[in-house]
XYZ file of C-alpha atoms in Angstrom:
654
model
C -7.011 -36.508 16.972
C -4.967 -33.346 17.563
C -3.885 -33.166 13.910
C -7.474 -33.619 12.779
C -8.652 -30.768 15.013
C -5.999 -28.488 13.532
C -6.962 -29.324 9.945
C -10.680 -28.897 10.678
C -10.226 -25.298 11.866
C -10.059 -23.863 8.302
C -12.042 -26.726 6.744
C -15.334 -25.929 8.520
C -15.725 -22.403 7.091
C -14.416 -23.654 3.726
C -17.285 -26.158 3.568
C -19.733 -23.363 4.369
C -18.262 -21.295 1.524
C -18.747 -24.144 -0.944
C -22.284 -24.984 0.179
C -23.579 -21.413 0.445
C -21.685 -20.273 -2.618
C -22.884 -23.067 -4.896
C -26.333 -23.857 -3.514
C -27.294 -20.890 -1.356
C -29.894 -19.688 -3.856
C -31.844 -22.906 -3.376
C -32.668 -22.513 0.302
C -33.727 -19.816 2.762
C -31.572 -17.232 4.512
C -32.063 -19.088 7.788
C -30.156 -22.077 6.440
C -27.437 -19.819 5.013
C -26.637 -17.999 8.238
C -26.852 -21.172 10.315
C -24.251 -22.771 8.062
C -22.044 -19.675 8.127
C -22.218 -19.059 11.875
C -22.163 -22.754 12.755
C -18.978 -23.332 10.766
C -17.182 -20.472 12.521
C -18.477 -21.736 15.860
C -17.030 -25.182 15.198
C -13.710 -23.605 14.191
C -13.731 -21.669 17.467
C -14.315 -24.840 19.495
C -11.464 -26.595 17.684
C -9.250 -23.559 18.327
C -10.061 -23.665 22.037
C -9.155 -27.355 22.148
C -5.869 -26.733 20.320
C -5.098 -23.786 22.623
C -5.772 -25.894 25.720
C -3.456 -28.632 24.458
C -0.683 -26.140 23.678
C -1.128 -24.455 27.056
C -0.918 -27.797 28.858
C 2.029 -29.273 26.957
C 3.889 -26.175 25.798
C 4.864 -28.075 22.642
C 5.129 -26.491 19.208
C 3.796 -28.820 16.516
C 3.707 -28.890 12.749
C 0.729 -30.573 11.107
C 1.206 -31.525 7.453
C -1.991 -31.906 5.435
C -0.224 -32.955 2.223
C 2.781 -32.167 0.020
C 1.642 -29.289 -2.134
C 4.564 -28.361 -4.427
C 7.649 -30.419 -5.156
C 10.190 -29.975 -7.884
C 13.919 -29.388 -7.940
C 15.038 -27.724 -4.722
C 11.577 -26.460 -3.833
C 9.319 -28.542 -1.612
C 6.287 -26.850 -0.053
C 3.763 -28.584 2.185
C 0.274 -27.422 2.951
C 1.099 -27.514 6.637
C 0.247 -25.654 9.815
C 2.483 -24.438 12.641
C 0.798 -24.541 16.029
C 2.612 -22.563 18.713
C 1.534 -19.972 21.333
C 1.458 -17.127 18.787
C -0.750 -19.146 16.444
C -3.064 -20.081 19.311
C -3.585 -16.449 20.340
C -4.344 -15.460 16.757
C -6.710 -18.409 16.324
C -8.729 -17.410 19.377
C -8.909 -13.785 18.258
C -9.876 -14.619 14.660
C -12.443 -17.311 15.406
C -13.762 -15.853 18.687
C -14.271 -12.275 17.534
C -15.247 -13.588 14.100
C -18.024 -15.712 15.596
C -19.459 -12.753 17.534
C -19.439 -10.574 14.423
C -21.096 -13.311 12.368
C -23.877 -13.535 14.963
C -24.277 -9.755 14.981
C -24.512 -9.786 11.177
C -27.666 -11.919 11.301
C -29.589 -8.964 12.690
C -27.692 -6.171 10.961
C -27.917 -7.651 7.462
C -31.488 -8.914 7.838
C -33.492 -8.108 4.744
C -30.439 -7.128 2.678
C -30.289 -8.238 -0.923
C -27.439 -10.698 -1.322
C -27.717 -11.953 2.278
C -26.258 -15.362 1.389
C -23.527 -13.768 -0.726
C -22.488 -11.673 2.271
C -22.044 -14.699 4.543
C -20.222 -16.572 1.782
C -17.699 -13.737 1.536
C -17.370 -13.557 5.323
C -16.668 -17.291 5.565
C -14.155 -17.048 2.724
C -12.395 -14.335 4.669
C -12.267 -16.601 7.717
C -10.659 -19.361 5.640
C -8.040 -16.962 4.272
C -7.248 -15.418 7.648
C -6.890 -18.825 9.256
C -4.477 -19.951 6.534
C -2.513 -16.741 7.093
C -2.010 -17.271 10.813
C -1.710 -21.078 10.758
C 0.654 -21.660 7.829
C 4.103 -23.035 8.599
C 5.737 -21.527 5.513
C 5.743 -18.333 3.505
C 3.729 -19.718 0.606
C 0.758 -20.752 2.753
C 1.045 -17.371 4.479
C 0.986 -15.658 1.088
C -2.105 -17.566 -0.058
C -3.938 -16.413 3.056
C -2.456 -12.930 2.649
C -3.845 -12.597 -0.871
C -7.094 -14.256 0.152
C -7.891 -11.657 2.803
C -7.060 -8.949 0.281
C -9.536 -10.440 -2.183
C -12.225 -10.760 0.485
C -11.594 -7.182 1.555
C -12.256 -6.077 -2.028
C -15.442 -8.144 -2.243
C -16.816 -6.984 1.105
C -15.933 -3.297 0.771
C -17.678 -3.363 -2.592
C -20.630 -5.373 -1.272
C -22.976 -2.537 -2.288
C -21.610 -2.701 -5.815
C -24.341 -0.443 -7.213
C -22.867 2.487 -5.238
C -20.050 4.268 -7.055
C -18.345 5.233 -3.785
C -18.230 1.588 -2.657
C -16.842 0.411 -5.989
C -14.121 3.084 -5.894
C -13.240 2.287 -2.277
C -12.926 -1.418 -3.071
C -10.682 -0.692 -6.045
C -8.543 1.687 -3.970
C -8.066 -0.926 -1.262
C -7.178 -3.589 -3.829
C -4.618 -1.419 -5.644
C -2.883 -0.123 -2.498
C -2.657 -3.619 -1.081
C -1.053 -4.776 -4.337
C 1.712 -2.210 -3.772
C 2.494 -3.765 -0.428
C 2.164 -7.285 -1.801
C 4.864 -6.565 -4.386
C 7.324 -5.936 -1.556
C 6.136 -9.031 0.261
C 6.746 -11.185 -2.820
C 10.276 -9.814 -3.144
C 10.889 -10.784 0.492
C 9.712 -14.353 -0.200
C 12.021 -14.597 -3.216
C 14.956 -13.331 -1.144
C 14.192 -15.847 1.597
C 14.230 -18.737 -0.870
C 17.418 -17.523 -2.574
C 19.249 -17.271 0.763
C 17.872 -20.326 2.556
C 16.713 -22.670 -0.210
C 13.464 -23.261 1.681
C 10.285 -21.418 2.639
C 9.593 -23.277 5.907
C 9.572 -21.059 8.992
C 11.361 -23.538 11.227
C 14.476 -23.787 9.081
C 14.511 -20.115 8.055
C 14.301 -18.817 11.628
C 16.840 -21.348 12.895
C 19.337 -20.125 10.293
C 18.463 -16.419 10.409
C 21.700 -15.710 12.261
C 23.643 -16.726 9.124
C 22.347 -13.695 7.226
C 24.530 -10.688 6.702
C 23.172 -7.410 8.033
C 22.607 -6.113 4.500
C 20.663 -9.195 3.407
C 18.598 -9.283 6.590
C 17.823 -5.588 6.140
C 16.722 -6.132 2.533
C 14.390 -8.985 3.503
C 13.020 -7.127 6.533
C 12.338 -3.926 4.602
C 10.528 -5.853 1.864
C 8.442 -7.584 4.540
C 7.752 -4.167 6.050
C 6.403 -2.894 2.720
C 3.897 -5.735 2.719
C 2.958 -5.048 6.335
C 2.529 -1.317 5.708
C 0.073 -2.020 2.894
C -1.957 -4.641 4.744
C -1.994 -2.840 8.098
C -2.668 0.633 6.649
C 0.438 2.453 7.856
C 1.916 5.661 6.474
C 2.107 6.100 3.504
C -0.282 3.314 2.383
C -3.026 4.011 4.923
C -5.553 5.957 2.826
C -7.516 2.884 1.729
C -8.697 2.015 5.239
C -10.931 5.053 5.972
C -12.557 4.663 2.540
C -13.166 0.982 3.313
C -15.955 2.117 5.652
C -18.194 2.015 2.566
C -18.732 -1.667 3.342
C -21.346 -2.913 5.829
C -20.505 -2.255 9.492
C -19.830 -5.955 10.343
C -17.197 -5.893 7.603
C -15.584 -2.853 9.207
C -15.532 -4.654 12.543
C -14.206 -7.997 11.329
C -11.789 -7.091 8.566
C -10.788 -3.505 9.170
C -10.569 -3.460 12.960
C -10.142 -6.860 14.551
C -8.355 -9.203 12.165
C -7.195 -8.449 8.616
C -5.396 -5.202 9.326
C -3.477 -6.885 12.128
C -1.942 -9.326 9.627
C 1.031 -7.021 9.114
C 1.730 -6.941 12.856
C 1.461 -10.726 13.069
C 3.803 -11.132 10.109
C 6.484 -8.904 11.639
C 6.289 -10.697 14.980
C 6.415 -14.076 13.245
C 9.573 -12.960 11.394
C 11.234 -11.261 14.366
C 14.289 -13.507 14.001
C 15.020 -11.755 10.700
C 14.098 -8.271 11.949
C 16.384 -8.688 14.972
C 19.276 -9.044 12.518
C 18.399 -5.725 10.808
C 18.653 -2.697 13.151
C 17.882 -0.255 10.339
C 14.679 -2.113 9.526
C 13.705 -2.198 13.215
C 14.184 1.541 13.518
C 12.137 2.059 10.372
C 9.309 -0.086 11.748
C 9.281 1.890 15.006
C 9.195 5.288 13.316
C 6.587 4.239 10.782
C 4.439 3.136 13.715
C 5.069 6.257 15.800
C 4.359 8.634 12.920
C 1.220 6.727 11.947
C -0.096 6.658 15.523
C 0.209 10.424 15.886
C -0.680 11.364 12.308
C -3.930 9.371 12.173
C -4.940 10.581 15.637
C -4.772 14.224 14.520
C -7.056 13.489 11.563
C -9.568 11.751 13.833
C -9.976 14.940 15.887
C -12.374 16.644 13.454
C -14.051 13.889 11.415
C -17.835 13.758 11.480
C -18.612 10.284 10.127
C -18.941 7.922 13.086
C -17.276 5.047 11.229
C -14.459 7.189 9.806
C -13.506 8.393 13.273
C -13.178 4.754 14.284
C -11.278 4.003 11.073
C -8.608 6.623 11.822
C -8.527 5.309 15.364
C -7.755 1.861 13.948
C -4.900 3.259 11.844
C -3.526 5.005 14.924
C -3.749 1.921 17.158
C -2.036 -0.176 14.508
C 0.728 2.415 14.640
C 1.198 1.603 18.339
C 1.590 -2.076 17.448
C 4.222 -1.256 14.821
C 6.015 0.991 17.297
C 6.098 -1.904 19.765
C 7.521 -4.241 17.120
C 10.175 -1.708 16.161
C 11.482 -1.432 19.725
C 11.496 -5.188 20.238
C 8.355 -5.378 22.399
C 6.827 -8.167 20.318
C 4.692 -9.599 23.107
C 3.333 -6.136 23.889
C 2.430 -5.736 20.211
C 0.425 -8.982 20.214
C -1.092 -8.069 23.582
C -2.363 -4.772 22.167
C -3.476 -6.585 19.014
C -5.667 -8.827 21.163
C -7.173 -6.136 23.378
C -7.691 -3.852 20.386
C -9.679 -6.622 18.689
C -12.037 -6.652 21.670
C -12.726 -2.968 22.143
C -12.521 -1.909 18.497
C -14.927 -4.645 17.398
C -17.188 -3.481 20.245
C -16.991 0.138 19.078
C -17.662 -0.671 15.436
C -20.591 -2.940 16.213
C -22.022 -0.404 18.683
C -21.632 2.245 15.974
C -23.519 -0.111 13.686
C -26.250 -0.300 16.296
C -26.450 3.517 16.276
C -26.605 3.560 12.486
C -29.276 0.860 12.566
C -31.315 2.895 15.053
C -31.035 6.043 12.910
C -32.027 4.327 9.653
C -28.555 4.523 8.132
C -27.405 7.954 9.377
C -23.627 8.147 10.051
C -23.041 11.890 10.491
C -22.530 12.646 14.196
C -23.656 16.242 13.578
C -27.124 14.749 13.046
C -27.106 12.746 16.279
C -27.023 13.762 19.944
C -29.255 12.928 22.866
C -29.334 9.216 22.022
C -28.433 8.050 25.537
C -32.068 7.956 26.605
C -33.331 6.444 23.349
C -30.845 3.583 22.996
C -29.418 3.165 26.516
C -27.928 -0.304 26.003
C -26.004 0.775 22.912
C -24.827 3.876 24.787
C -23.511 1.846 27.730
C -21.678 -0.586 25.470
C -20.168 2.182 23.341
C -19.013 3.944 26.503
C -17.216 0.786 27.665
C -15.388 0.623 24.343
C -14.475 4.306 24.588
C -13.086 3.893 28.105
C -11.056 0.895 26.960
C -9.483 2.506 23.896
C -8.808 5.733 25.788
C -6.697 3.780 28.262
C -8.784 4.357 31.394
C -7.720 2.138 34.307
C -8.329 -0.801 34.640
C -9.840 -1.624 31.240
C -8.000 -3.670 28.624
C -6.640 -0.772 26.580
C -4.909 0.699 29.616
C -2.719 -2.355 30.183
C -1.715 -3.009 26.581
C -1.183 0.578 25.430
C 0.579 1.568 28.651
C 2.950 -1.370 28.295
C 4.021 -0.157 24.841
C 4.605 3.392 26.068
C 6.427 2.203 29.190
C 8.629 -0.076 27.111
C 9.581 2.815 24.831
C 10.490 5.032 27.793
C 12.384 2.462 29.835
C 14.553 1.528 26.877
C 15.570 5.022 25.863
C 13.221 5.676 22.936
C 12.173 9.035 24.322
C 11.089 10.639 21.040
C 8.878 7.669 20.243
C 7.537 7.741 23.793
C 6.607 11.412 23.398
C 4.800 10.652 20.135
C 2.944 7.763 21.762
C 1.940 9.911 24.752
C 0.612 12.689 22.513
C -1.209 10.111 20.407
C -2.798 8.661 23.555
C -3.981 12.133 24.626
C -5.548 12.746 21.212
C -7.114 9.276 21.193
C -8.846 9.913 24.491
C -10.014 13.321 23.275
C -11.509 12.311 19.927
C -13.143 9.155 21.269
C -14.920 11.060 24.052
C -15.768 13.773 21.512
C -17.417 11.058 19.451
C -19.280 9.767 22.509
C -20.543 13.174 23.598
C -21.667 14.231 20.112
C -23.447 10.918 19.561
C -25.169 10.251 22.869
C -25.259 13.474 24.910
C -26.521 17.010 24.611
C -29.456 18.194 22.543
C -30.833 15.921 19.862
C -29.884 16.961 16.325
C -31.604 13.977 14.730
C -33.678 14.697 11.628
C -37.390 14.857 12.536
C -38.401 12.124 10.096
C -35.773 9.821 11.682
C -36.406 10.722 15.343
C -39.742 8.944 15.427
C -38.227 5.632 14.390
C -35.267 5.416 16.794
C -35.198 2.017 18.466
C -32.792 -0.254 20.305
C -31.200 -3.019 18.273
C -32.554 -6.574 18.571
C -31.046 -9.104 20.954
C -29.069 -10.904 18.234
C -27.086 -7.650 17.789
C -26.802 -6.658 21.443
C -25.680 -9.993 22.915
C -22.370 -10.163 20.962
C -21.703 -6.605 22.145
C -22.145 -7.680 25.755
C -19.503 -10.385 25.339
C -17.103 -7.923 23.695
C -17.759 -5.396 26.461
C -16.811 -7.964 29.096
C -13.641 -8.800 27.169
C -12.855 -5.085 26.854
C -12.982 -4.822 30.634
C -11.110 -7.971 31.665
C -9.078 -8.648 28.507
C -6.020 -6.857 29.859
C -5.679 -8.857 33.063
C -3.705 -11.746 31.455
C -0.939 -9.198 30.866
C -0.740 -8.043 34.475
C 1.818 -7.263 35.782
C 3.329 -5.636 32.657
C 5.968 -7.759 30.934
C 5.610 -10.410 33.624
C 2.015 -11.572 33.350
C 0.705 -14.959 32.276
C 0.226 -13.771 28.713
C 3.890 -12.849 28.390
C 5.127 -16.151 29.781
C 2.873 -17.977 27.347
C 4.178 -16.056 24.306
C 7.822 -15.702 25.313
C 8.972 -18.974 23.666
C 7.894 -17.528 20.311
C 8.429 -13.783 20.666
C 11.586 -13.409 22.723
C 14.500 -12.537 20.459
C 17.691 -10.521 20.578
C 15.972 -7.211 21.300
C 12.995 -8.450 23.264
C 15.249 -10.584 25.456
C 17.324 -7.537 26.291
C 14.092 -5.672 26.869
C 13.098 -7.954 29.712
C 16.424 -7.351 31.380
C 16.427 -3.574 31.002
C 13.158 -2.544 32.632
C 14.551 -0.739 35.693
C 12.485 2.458 35.714
C 9.464 2.924 37.947
C 6.671 1.303 35.938
C 4.033 2.442 38.435
C 4.937 6.092 37.831
C 4.586 5.606 34.076
C 1.185 3.981 34.632
C 0.096 7.031 36.592
C 1.293 9.296 33.779
C -0.676 7.234 31.243
C -3.810 7.487 33.385
C -3.435 11.260 33.771
C -3.041 11.596 30.001
C -6.202 9.600 29.337
C -8.170 11.598 31.907
C -6.852 14.873 30.453
C -8.170 13.936 27.018
C -11.525 13.003 28.536
C -11.677 16.261 30.493
C -10.905 18.378 27.435
C -13.571 16.599 25.393
C -16.079 17.073 28.222
C -15.323 20.795 28.352
C -15.635 21.359 24.605
C -18.569 19.105 23.799
C -20.587 18.921 27.025
C -19.894 21.711 29.484
C -19.389 24.442 26.857
C -20.380 23.019 23.473
C -20.046 26.413 21.772
C -16.322 26.478 22.607
C -15.456 23.809 20.016
C -16.702 25.887 17.090
C -14.956 28.944 18.539
C -11.661 27.097 18.679
C -12.108 25.921 15.100
C -12.882 29.486 13.983
C -9.646 30.743 15.564
C -7.529 28.414 13.442
C -9.506 27.868 10.219
C -6.489 26.795 8.171
C -5.502 24.115 10.684
C -9.108 22.926 10.961
C -9.502 22.685 7.172
C -6.209 20.831 6.898
C -7.233 18.248 9.469
C -10.791 17.997 8.131
C -9.410 17.360 4.632
C -6.959 14.788 6.026
C -3.875 16.866 5.207
C -4.952 16.706 1.548
C -3.067 13.435 1.244
C -5.669 11.907 -1.076
C -5.517 14.984 -3.288
C -1.717 14.819 -3.292
C -1.788 11.150 -4.277
C -4.282 11.935 -7.018
C -2.021 14.682 -8.360
C 1.211 12.706 -8.013
C 0.098 9.229 -9.063
C -3.521 8.877 -10.168
C -3.705 11.722 -12.691
C -0.278 10.950 -14.253
C -1.400 7.333 -14.538
C -4.583 8.503 -16.240
C -2.536 10.668 -18.647
C -0.310 7.724 -19.453
C -3.473 5.728 -19.953
C -4.828 8.340 -22.365
C -1.526 8.335 -24.284
C -1.613 4.574 -24.441
C -5.243 4.726 -25.539
C -4.235 7.066 -28.399
C -1.309 4.794 -29.281
C -3.589 1.785 -29.159
C -6.277 3.372 -31.339
C -3.902 5.088 -33.772
C -0.865 2.824 -34.084
C -1.945 -0.642 -32.981
C -5.445 -0.405 -34.400
C -4.011 1.418 -37.449
C -1.693 -1.500 -38.155
C -4.560 -3.907 -37.755
C -6.755 -1.810 -40.021
C -3.867 -1.525 -42.510
C -3.393 -5.262 -42.611
C -7.134 -5.601 -42.963
C -7.155 -3.034 -45.770
C -4.330 -4.815 -47.568
C -6.184 -8.061 -47.224
C -9.353 -6.425 -48.475
C -7.480 -4.859 -51.456
C -5.813 -8.141 -52.280
C -9.151 -9.825 -52.074
C -10.642 -7.266 -54.482
C -7.752 -7.761 -56.930
C -8.116 -11.480 -56.665
C -11.822 -11.160 -57.320
C -11.152 -8.986 -60.409
C -8.546 -11.395 -61.744
C -10.847 -14.283 -61.094
C -13.699 -12.515 -62.824
C -11.938 -11.025 -65.827
C -8.808 -13.110 -66.425
C -9.467 -16.599 -65.155
C -13.153 -16.616 -65.951
C -12.413 -14.761 -69.222
C -9.839 -17.332 -70.271
C -12.225 -20.072 -69.378
C -14.935 -18.378 -71.405
C -12.620 -17.957 -74.453
C -11.510 -21.540 -74.275
C -15.052 -22.578 -73.802
C -16.147 -20.587 -76.876
C -13.299 -22.032 -78.954
C -14.200 -25.479 -77.801
C -17.784 -24.704 -78.651
C -16.815 -23.685 -82.195
C -14.607 -26.743 -82.608
C -17.347 -28.918 -81.321
C -19.790 -27.344 -83.779
C -17.337 -27.954 -86.658
C -16.778 -31.579 -85.744
C -20.454 -31.985 -85.124
C -21.120 -31.054 -88.767
C -18.877 -33.916 -89.901
C -20.895 -36.381 -87.923
C -23.860 -36.561 -90.321
C -24.689 -40.220 -89.819
C -24.602 -40.888 -93.641
C -22.515 -43.941 -94.650
C -21.532 -42.543 -98.001
C -20.207 -39.369 -96.277
C -18.004 -41.507 -94.025
C -16.817 -43.551 -97.084
C -15.861 -40.386 -98.930
C -13.907 -39.143 -95.930
C -12.023 -42.436 -95.620
C -11.110 -42.420 -99.334
C -9.962 -38.822 -99.089
C -7.873 -39.638 -96.096
C -6.233 -42.659 -97.807
C -5.467 -40.520 -100.839
C -3.794 -37.855 -98.664
C -1.802 -40.464 -96.739
C -0.573 -42.166 -99.939
C 0.452 -38.826 -101.385
C 2.506 -37.982 -98.260
C 4.267 -41.376 -98.377
C 5.246 -40.939 -102.005
C 6.599 -37.448 -101.331
C 8.670 -38.633 -98.366
């Protein structure tokens, strides 16, 4: 029964994909969304049952569906590894996924391609479940590529918009860069271990030399950087906001972008053998957390602010992985799924109320018009800012405390500054959206309305989780959540981490709270108490403001360094193709045409001419012989006599 439950987790949404994808045009939207949401709901129930069993027994199990590939030294099963890490990811993916699916019923109501949307969403669920459940690198890679494909399809859902098509292509290409590194890592794993199964690879990871472990870990990191939008492959994520808001919540906040974090934690046995790779992971995370936070300070699109916030929070998770705090990374992954999904869906509720408007400069004063959405968005803001005692406080503070107590002071400083900026720009977003004077366009103001219950109810659940979701990790590094995950996540560095926490954690918690409140206070001063001060500050440093507003001109730099040279190479290749390749083809065609003309001439004038000459000669001969055939007996007798005379004469002469 247990094995069947495990297998059914990805099978339910897969069946919905097949039914809606193949026959969705034959029935109503009501049937389509019931199938889509019902399948995810069943997967969630199976995940809860599997989690309960794992929690009760504490046993790690492998469930083999069937032998997938076998030949030579390579044997790969379509199999699933069920351990505490998998269980946490299953609950996050299916639980948050179910709430977002329910929200989508109201948000996507009336959209063209309604069934297509839910088909893509279910396909994403299948891929993400394969990614987190697989017991070997090949199943992981299938899910890894699957979520990338679904990201492309869902970002480009409004395919008639050029911006959406470009954003989807950008995401696809940048993810392929990371996937190239990931593939190299898989090849290196097979070369060194002769297998792709996690159990055997991790058991023998200690046999690797430092150089080999570093090579594998760095290649894995490249894949994680692409999928989880870290510096320098982060630019696709803000553009991905071109997709519908539920897509932003599910794929680009709660689940898909956390795949890189999950993959690093899953492979911590290899990373623990590669100190250089661990340091690289930590600094990539620290730089990303701070870098993305600075960009979020001045953005005006409500979803793009949240997108840069996502990039920044993912940086905290990478920082945690790099310093060996693997459980803290997964803890923040879980809490971030709650409050970031809440923020994105609440932002979607704002956009829905304003008939599609996303510019916060055209909002303001919405607290009284959509009070429920305001309250829910405020809960999400408090959580991500790290205000005690909401979920974000416990998970983010644990990462910062871990960095400080284990001597990573530079990374701690970066994390603290990032936390201050996070609190500031999130409360800036809240004040500009819901408080102050209304800046809503007059033709929109008359139609502002609260979202329907099908959209609000999932937000209520996420708001509750954003409040209480951090309590399983209390006290820090010693809570129930940590004891549950320790059998999977404790390694060389994380084991030492548990032993080294001697500094006053309470003092660090106070510091984190003060930082969060300072960011809130600054935002209140600039955007509520003295709203004119923000523009004055921007006017005092126009160059800095333009740099942040234009995202450090990174996109322009990439265009100049990579896109335009690629286009020039493409134009050269186009010329080569048209001139040389097509020229050769045309030349061969011309030669064939010339030969055909010559053959036609020869056929017409030589062959046919010869035939005509022979025919004429034959005609003349025939006419001559025809004259001899007169039909007169005496003519024939004369000819015979003449012939006998000639024959006799020849005999006598011989």
